[in-house]
Amino acid sequence: MNPPARAPQTLSMAQVLLCSAAIVTLSMGIRHGFGLWLQPVTTDRGWTRETFGFALAVQNLAWGLAGPFAGMLADRYGAFKVLVMAAVLYAAGLVLMALATSGLAFTGSAGLMIGMAQAGCTYAIVYGVIGRTVAPEKRSWAMGITAAAGSFGQFLMVPVESWLISGFGWQEALILLGCAALAIVPLAFGLKEPQRAAAPGVQQSIGEAVREAFGYRSFQLLMAGYFVCGFQVVFIGVHMPSYLKDHGLSPQVATTALALIGLFNVFGTYAAGVLGQRLPKRHILATIYALRSVAIIAFLLLPLTPASVYAFSVAMGLLWLSTVPATNAVVAQIFGVKHFSMLGGFVFLAHQIGSFLGVWLGGKLYDATGSYDVVWWIAVALGVFAAVINLPVRETAIRRAVPAAA
């Protein structure tokens, strides 16, 4: 007599959320403080800001380009293996970033290696596990929880990174962060999914899923909006510390500003996830992008003081990553979760193309004009554009033709 078949094991929602939150706290928190390295690295190595900015631009582009492939691997083989490989690559990239003595080597480590690592240990990968574990009616909330954790990582890690740089030097600080990145490995065990049985019915291939998504108008609009998100947040995160120092404000103001963005991002991102359960997500996204433009205009027109910087940081913090749960929840809502990590990777690719342009143009136009003003106003115009194009997004599940029975 054969023993009764065991029910397939499943991950608990609490376990998935806790481990996902901790992974994103580390992976996003470390990278959020990279702007603090701009001046010590360029001063010590004798490089221009464009050299530093280009390396981080490559990082964002590599992150985006590797994202769909990391998502494909996670969808097929599970998030655990991808997270472990990414953590090791992240640690190696941080150490080599500290040791690089040429712009090319710095771009290879800070740019390519860390960018590829981030593709395997941030939102698209952990959201795939969340999408397969959490019920659809709680998905936006769960994604908001995880994105809020990434925001808390920004708040937590920026003062830590500033303290490491001042206490140990910028190179030693990077090596210590490399060791911290390895903590993602044990956390990844909490997202190790049991082998899933094939779903009944006709299975959609990767190629079919990609063609379907890119041929769908709402997917195209979400990608365009996410492009703007990347441009704005990475330009501000990397170049605002130098912008403030150029205008005579102390480095402590910049550190506090980045920490405030991270702190209030916790509340803004969680609120966006909760509201996404009740309101049309396209309206949430349009409002976020419009308010970003308003905040930047006020920041540019008001006198630049510590108080105005902190007020701007609070406002931007509330709007910083609040696009993440809404955008990803819409993708899952339209296309389902079978290829969600991959499709989330493609949407994030658009975000990272925007990030590349934001961080690179910041350095390029600063070196050309001696000012960041042009890039600030580009960010304003793009925010208005993103607000408009998110309004026609359709959030309903896509209808697929069912093959006729033979």
Coordinates of C-alpha atoms in Angstrom, one line a residue:
M1 CA 0.0 0.0 0.0
N2 CA 1.4 3.3 -1.0
P3 CA 1.7 6.0 1.6
P4 CA -0.7 9.0 1.2
A5 CA 0.7 11.8 -0.9
R6 CA 1.9 14.8 1.1
A7 CA 0.4 18.2 0.5
P8 CA 2.9 20.5 -1.1
Q9 CA 4.6 22.7 1.4
T10 CA 4.0 26.4 1.1
L11 CA 5.8 29.5 2.5
S12 CA 4.0 31.5 5.1
M13 CA 3.1 35.0 4.2
A14 CA 4.8 36.3 7.4
Q15 CA 8.0 34.5 6.5
V16 CA 8.0 35.8 3.0
L17 CA 7.3 39.4 4.0
L18 CA 9.9 39.4 6.8
C19 CA 12.7 37.9 4.6
S20 CA 11.8 40.0 1.6
A21 CA 11.7 43.2 3.7
A22 CA 15.2 42.4 5.2
I23 CA 16.7 41.6 1.8
V24 CA 15.4 44.8 0.2
T25 CA 16.4 46.8 3.3
L26 CA 20.0 45.7 2.7
S27 CA 20.1 45.8 -1.1
M28 CA 18.4 49.2 -1.5
G29 CA 19.8 50.7 1.7
I30 CA 23.4 50.2 0.6
R31 CA 22.9 51.7 -2.9
H32 CA 20.9 54.7 -1.6
G33 CA 24.0 56.2 0.0
F34 CA 26.3 56.0 -3.1
G35 CA 26.0 59.8 -3.5
L36 CA 28.0 60.2 -0.3
W37 CA 31.0 58.7 -2.1
L38 CA 31.0 61.2 -5.0
Q39 CA 33.2 63.9 -3.5
P40 CA 35.6 61.7 -1.6
V41 CA 36.2 59.3 -4.5
T42 CA 36.6 62.1 -7.1
T43 CA 38.9 64.1 -4.9
D44 CA 41.1 61.2 -3.9
R45 CA 41.3 59.7 -7.4
G46 CA 41.4 63.0 -9.3
W47 CA 38.3 62.1 -11.4
T48 CA 35.5 64.4 -12.7
R49 CA 32.0 64.1 -11.5
E50 CA 31.1 62.8 -14.9
T51 CA 33.4 59.8 -14.4
F52 CA 31.6 59.0 -11.1
G53 CA 28.2 59.7 -12.5
F54 CA 28.9 57.6 -15.6
A55 CA 29.8 54.6 -13.5
L56 CA 26.6 54.9 -11.5
A57 CA 24.7 55.4 -14.7
V58 CA 26.1 52.2 -16.0
Q59 CA 25.1 50.6 -12.7
N60 CA 21.5 51.6 -13.3
L61 CA 21.5 50.5 -16.9
A62 CA 23.1 47.1 -16.1
W63 CA 20.6 46.6 -13.3
G64 CA 17.8 47.2 -15.8
L65 CA 19.2 45.1 -18.6
A66 CA 19.9 42.2 -16.3
G67 CA 16.5 42.5 -14.6
P68 CA 14.4 40.5 -17.2
F69 CA 17.0 37.7 -17.3
A70 CA 17.2 37.5 -13.5
G71 CA 13.4 37.4 -13.4
M72 CA 13.3 34.6 -16.0
L73 CA 15.7 32.6 -13.9
A74 CA 13.7 33.3 -10.7
D75 CA 10.4 32.4 -12.4
R76 CA 11.8 29.1 -13.6
Y77 CA 14.3 28.0 -11.0
G78 CA 13.2 29.9 -7.9
A79 CA 14.2 33.1 -6.3
F80 CA 16.6 31.5 -3.8
K81 CA 19.4 30.6 -6.3
V82 CA 19.2 34.0 -7.9
L83 CA 19.4 35.8 -4.6
V84 CA 22.5 33.8 -3.4
M85 CA 24.4 34.5 -6.7
A86 CA 23.4 38.2 -6.6
A87 CA 24.5 38.6 -2.9
V88 CA 28.0 37.2 -3.7
L89 CA 28.3 39.5 -6.8
Y90 CA 27.1 42.5 -4.8
A91 CA 29.8 41.9 -2.1
A92 CA 32.5 41.4 -4.8
G93 CA 31.5 44.6 -6.6
L94 CA 31.6 46.7 -3.5
V95 CA 35.1 45.5 -2.6
L96 CA 36.4 46.0 -6.2
M97 CA 34.8 49.5 -6.2
A98 CA 37.0 50.3 -3.2
L99 CA 40.1 49.0 -5.0
A100 CA 39.5 50.5 -8.4
T101 CA 42.2 53.0 -9.5
S102 CA 41.0 53.9 -13.0
G103 CA 37.7 55.1 -14.3
L104 CA 37.3 51.9 -16.4
A105 CA 37.8 49.6 -13.4
F106 CA 35.4 51.8 -11.3
T107 CA 32.8 51.5 -14.0
G108 CA 33.3 47.7 -14.2
S109 CA 32.8 47.3 -10.4
A110 CA 30.5 50.1 -9.3
G111 CA 28.7 49.9 -12.6
L112 CA 28.4 46.5 -14.2
M113 CA 29.0 44.2 -11.2
I114 CA 26.8 46.0 -8.7
G115 CA 24.2 46.7 -11.3
M116 CA 23.8 43.1 -12.2
A117 CA 23.8 42.1 -8.6
Q118 CA 21.0 44.5 -7.8
A119 CA 18.9 42.9 -10.6
G120 CA 19.0 39.7 -8.6
C121 CA 18.3 40.9 -5.1
T122 CA 15.7 43.7 -5.3
Y123 CA 12.0 44.2 -6.1
A124 CA 11.4 42.1 -9.2
I125 CA 12.8 38.9 -7.6
V126 CA 11.2 39.1 -4.2
Y127 CA 7.9 40.4 -5.7
G128 CA 7.7 37.2 -7.7
V129 CA 7.7 35.2 -4.5
I130 CA 5.2 37.6 -2.9
G131 CA 2.9 37.4 -6.0
R132 CA 2.9 33.6 -5.8
T133 CA 2.4 33.5 -2.0
V134 CA 0.0 36.3 -1.1
A135 CA -3.6 36.3 -2.1
P136 CA -4.5 38.8 -4.9
E137 CA -6.7 40.9 -2.6
K138 CA -3.7 41.5 -0.3
R139 CA -1.0 41.8 -3.0
S140 CA -0.8 45.6 -3.3
W141 CA -0.6 45.9 0.5
A142 CA 2.2 43.2 0.7
M143 CA 4.2 44.9 -2.0
G144 CA 3.8 48.1 -0.1
I145 CA 5.2 46.5 3.0
T146 CA 8.3 45.3 1.2
A147 CA 8.8 48.6 -0.6
A148 CA 8.5 50.4 2.7
A149 CA 11.2 48.2 4.0
G150 CA 13.5 49.3 1.2
S151 CA 12.6 52.9 2.3
F152 CA 13.6 52.1 5.9
G153 CA 16.8 50.7 4.5
Q154 CA 17.5 54.1 3.0
F155 CA 16.8 55.8 6.3
L156 CA 18.9 53.3 8.3
M157 CA 21.8 52.9 6.0
V158 CA 22.6 56.5 4.9
P159 CA 23.7 57.7 8.4
V160 CA 25.5 54.4 8.8
E161 CA 27.4 54.9 5.6
S162 CA 28.2 58.5 6.4
W163 CA 29.6 57.3 9.8
L164 CA 31.6 54.5 8.1
I165 CA 33.2 57.0 5.6
S166 CA 34.1 59.5 8.3
G167 CA 35.3 56.9 10.8
F168 CA 37.1 54.4 8.5
G169 CA 37.6 56.1 5.2
W170 CA 35.7 55.7 2.0
Q171 CA 37.5 52.5 0.8
E172 CA 37.2 50.7 4.1
A173 CA 33.6 51.7 4.3
L174 CA 32.9 50.0 0.9
I175 CA 34.6 46.8 2.1
L176 CA 32.5 46.7 5.2
L177 CA 29.4 47.1 3.2
G178 CA 30.5 44.2 1.0
C179 CA 30.5 42.0 4.1
A180 CA 27.1 43.3 5.0
A181 CA 25.7 42.4 1.6
L182 CA 26.5 38.7 2.2
A183 CA 23.8 38.7 4.9
I184 CA 21.3 38.4 2.0
V185 CA 22.4 34.7 1.6
P186 CA 20.9 33.4 4.9
L187 CA 17.8 35.6 4.3
A188 CA 17.3 34.0 0.9
F189 CA 16.5 30.6 2.6
G190 CA 13.3 32.2 3.8
L191 CA 12.2 32.6 0.1
K192 CA 13.1 29.1 -1.0
E193 CA 9.9 28.0 -2.6
P194 CA 8.8 24.3 -2.9
Q195 CA 8.7 22.9 -6.4
R196 CA 5.5 23.9 -8.0
A197 CA 3.3 21.6 -10.1
A198 CA 2.5 22.7 -13.6
A199 CA -0.7 24.6 -13.8
P200 CA -3.5 22.9 -15.8
G201 CA -4.4 24.0 -19.3
V202 CA -2.3 25.6 -22.0
Q203 CA 1.0 27.0 -20.7
Q204 CA 2.2 30.4 -22.0
S205 CA 5.8 30.4 -23.1
I206 CA 8.3 33.1 -22.2
G207 CA 8.3 34.5 -25.8
E208 CA 4.5 34.6 -25.8
A209 CA 4.4 36.4 -22.5
V210 CA 6.9 39.0 -23.7
R211 CA 5.0 39.6 -27.0
E212 CA 1.7 39.9 -25.2
A213 CA 3.0 42.4 -22.7
F214 CA 4.9 44.6 -25.2
G215 CA 1.9 44.6 -27.5
Y216 CA -0.4 45.8 -24.7
R217 CA -0.9 49.6 -24.5
S218 CA -1.1 49.8 -20.7
F219 CA 2.2 47.9 -20.3
Q220 CA 3.8 50.5 -22.6
L221 CA 2.4 53.4 -20.6
L222 CA 3.6 51.8 -17.3
M223 CA 7.1 51.5 -18.7
A224 CA 7.1 55.1 -19.8
G225 CA 6.0 56.3 -16.4
Y226 CA 8.6 54.1 -14.6
F227 CA 11.3 55.7 -16.9
V228 CA 10.4 59.0 -15.4
C229 CA 10.5 57.6 -11.9
G230 CA 14.0 56.4 -12.4
F231 CA 15.2 59.6 -13.9
Q232 CA 14.0 61.7 -11.0
V233 CA 14.9 59.6 -8.0
V234 CA 18.4 58.6 -9.1
F235 CA 19.3 62.1 -10.2
I236 CA 18.2 63.4 -6.8
G237 CA 19.8 60.6 -4.8
V238 CA 23.2 60.9 -6.4
H239 CA 23.6 64.6 -7.2
M240 CA 21.6 66.4 -4.5
P241 CA 24.5 66.1 -1.9
S242 CA 26.9 67.8 -4.2
Y243 CA 24.2 70.3 -5.3
L244 CA 23.7 71.3 -1.6
K245 CA 27.4 71.5 -1.0
D246 CA 27.9 73.7 -4.1
H247 CA 25.4 76.1 -2.5
G248 CA 27.3 76.3 0.8
L249 CA 25.3 73.9 2.9
S250 CA 27.2 71.4 5.1
P251 CA 27.6 67.7 4.4
Q252 CA 25.4 67.0 7.4
V253 CA 22.5 68.7 5.7
A254 CA 22.8 66.3 2.7
T255 CA 23.1 63.3 5.0
T256 CA 20.0 64.4 6.9
A257 CA 18.1 65.1 3.7
L258 CA 18.8 61.6 2.3
A259 CA 17.9 60.1 5.6
L260 CA 14.6 62.0 5.7
I261 CA 13.8 60.8 2.2
G262 CA 14.3 57.3 3.4
L263 CA 12.3 57.7 6.6
F264 CA 9.2 59.4 5.0
N265 CA 9.5 57.0 2.1
V266 CA 8.5 54.3 4.6
F267 CA 5.2 56.0 5.2
G268 CA 4.6 57.1 1.6
T269 CA 5.2 53.6 0.2
Y270 CA 3.1 51.8 2.7
A271 CA 0.3 54.3 2.2
A272 CA 0.5 53.8 -1.6
G273 CA 0.3 50.0 -1.1
V274 CA -2.8 50.3 1.2
L275 CA -4.5 52.8 -1.1
G276 CA -3.9 50.5 -4.0
Q277 CA -6.3 48.1 -2.5
R278 CA -9.1 50.7 -2.5
L279 CA -8.4 53.2 -5.3
P280 CA -7.5 52.9 -9.0
K281 CA -3.8 52.5 -9.1
R282 CA -3.5 54.6 -12.3
H283 CA -4.9 57.6 -10.3
I284 CA -2.4 57.0 -7.5
L285 CA 0.5 56.9 -10.0
A286 CA -0.7 60.1 -11.8
T287 CA -1.0 61.9 -8.5
I288 CA 2.5 60.9 -7.3
Y289 CA 4.2 62.1 -10.5
A290 CA 2.3 65.4 -10.5
L291 CA 3.1 66.1 -6.9
R292 CA 6.8 65.3 -7.5
S293 CA 6.9 68.1 -10.1
V294 CA 5.2 70.5 -7.7
A295 CA 7.7 69.7 -5.0
I296 CA 10.7 70.2 -7.3
I297 CA 9.4 73.6 -8.5
A298 CA 8.9 74.8 -4.9
F299 CA 12.4 73.6 -4.0
L300 CA 13.9 75.5 -6.9
L301 CA 12.0 78.7 -6.4
L302 CA 12.2 79.0 -2.6
P303 CA 15.4 80.2 -0.8
L304 CA 17.8 77.3 -0.3
T305 CA 18.2 76.8 3.5
P306 CA 18.4 73.7 5.7
A307 CA 14.7 74.1 6.5
S308 CA 13.7 74.2 2.8
V309 CA 15.9 71.2 2.0
Y310 CA 14.4 69.2 4.9
A311 CA 10.8 70.2 3.7
F312 CA 11.7 69.1 0.2
S313 CA 13.1 65.8 1.5
V314 CA 10.0 65.0 3.5
A315 CA 7.8 65.7 0.5
M316 CA 10.0 63.7 -1.9
G317 CA 10.3 60.9 0.7
L318 CA 6.5 60.5 0.7
L319 CA 6.6 60.2 -3.1
W320 CA 9.9 58.4 -3.6
L321 CA 9.2 54.7 -4.0
S322 CA 5.5 54.9 -3.7
T323 CA 5.3 54.2 -7.4
V324 CA 6.7 50.7 -6.8
P325 CA 3.8 48.8 -5.3
A326 CA 1.2 50.4 -7.5
T327 CA 3.2 49.7 -10.7
N328 CA 4.0 46.1 -9.9
A329 CA 0.6 45.3 -8.6
V330 CA -0.9 46.5 -11.9
V331 CA 1.5 44.3 -13.9
A332 CA 0.5 41.3 -11.8
Q333 CA -3.2 42.2 -12.1
I334 CA -3.1 42.4 -15.9
F335 CA -0.8 39.5 -16.7
G336 CA -0.9 37.1 -13.7
V337 CA 2.1 35.8 -11.7
K338 CA 3.5 33.0 -13.8
H339 CA 6.0 35.3 -15.6
F340 CA 5.7 38.2 -13.1
S341 CA 9.4 38.5 -12.1
M342 CA 10.4 38.7 -15.8
L343 CA 7.7 41.2 -16.7
G344 CA 8.5 43.2 -13.6
G345 CA 12.1 43.1 -14.8
F346 CA 11.2 44.6 -18.1
V347 CA 9.2 47.4 -16.5
F348 CA 12.2 48.1 -14.2
L349 CA 14.4 48.2 -17.3
A350 CA 12.5 51.3 -18.4
H351 CA 13.1 52.7 -14.8
Q352 CA 16.8 52.1 -15.1
I353 CA 17.1 53.6 -18.5
G354 CA 15.7 56.7 -16.9
S355 CA 18.1 56.3 -14.0
F356 CA 21.0 56.1 -16.4
L357 CA 20.0 59.3 -18.1
G358 CA 19.3 61.1 -14.8
V359 CA 22.6 60.3 -13.1
W360 CA 24.7 60.7 -16.3
L361 CA 23.1 63.9 -17.4
G362 CA 23.4 65.3 -13.9
G363 CA 27.2 64.9 -14.2
K364 CA 27.5 65.8 -17.9
L365 CA 25.5 69.0 -17.7
Y366 CA 27.1 70.1 -14.5
D367 CA 30.6 69.7 -16.0
A368 CA 29.3 71.6 -19.1
T369 CA 27.4 74.4 -17.4
G370 CA 28.6 74.5 -13.8
S371 CA 25.0 74.0 -12.6
Y372 CA 22.4 71.4 -12.1
D373 CA 19.5 73.7 -13.0
V374 CA 18.7 72.3 -16.5
V375 CA 18.4 68.8 -15.1
W376 CA 16.1 69.9 -12.3
W377 CA 13.7 71.5 -14.9
I378 CA 13.9 68.4 -17.1
A379 CA 12.8 66.4 -14.0
V380 CA 9.8 68.8 -13.6
A381 CA 8.7 68.4 -17.2
L382 CA 9.0 64.6 -17.1
G383 CA 6.9 64.4 -13.9
V384 CA 4.0 66.2 -15.7
F385 CA 4.4 63.8 -18.7
A386 CA 4.3 60.8 -16.4
A387 CA 1.2 62.0 -14.6
V388 CA -0.7 62.4 -17.9
I389 CA 0.3 59.0 -19.5
N390 CA -0.7 57.0 -16.4
L391 CA -4.3 58.1 -16.5
P392 CA -5.4 55.8 -19.4
V393 CA -3.8 52.6 -18.0
R394 CA -6.3 49.7 -17.9
E395 CA -6.0 47.6 -14.7
T396 CA -8.2 44.7 -15.6
A397 CA -6.8 41.2 -16.3
I398 CA -6.0 40.7 -20.0
R399 CA -8.3 38.4 -21.8
R400 CA -6.6 35.5 -23.6
A401 CA -8.1 33.4 -26.3
V402 CA -8.9 29.9 -25.2
P403 CA -7.9 27.3 -27.8
A404 CA -10.9 25.4 -29.2
A405 CA -11.2 21.7 -28.1
A406 CA -10.0 19.2 -30.7

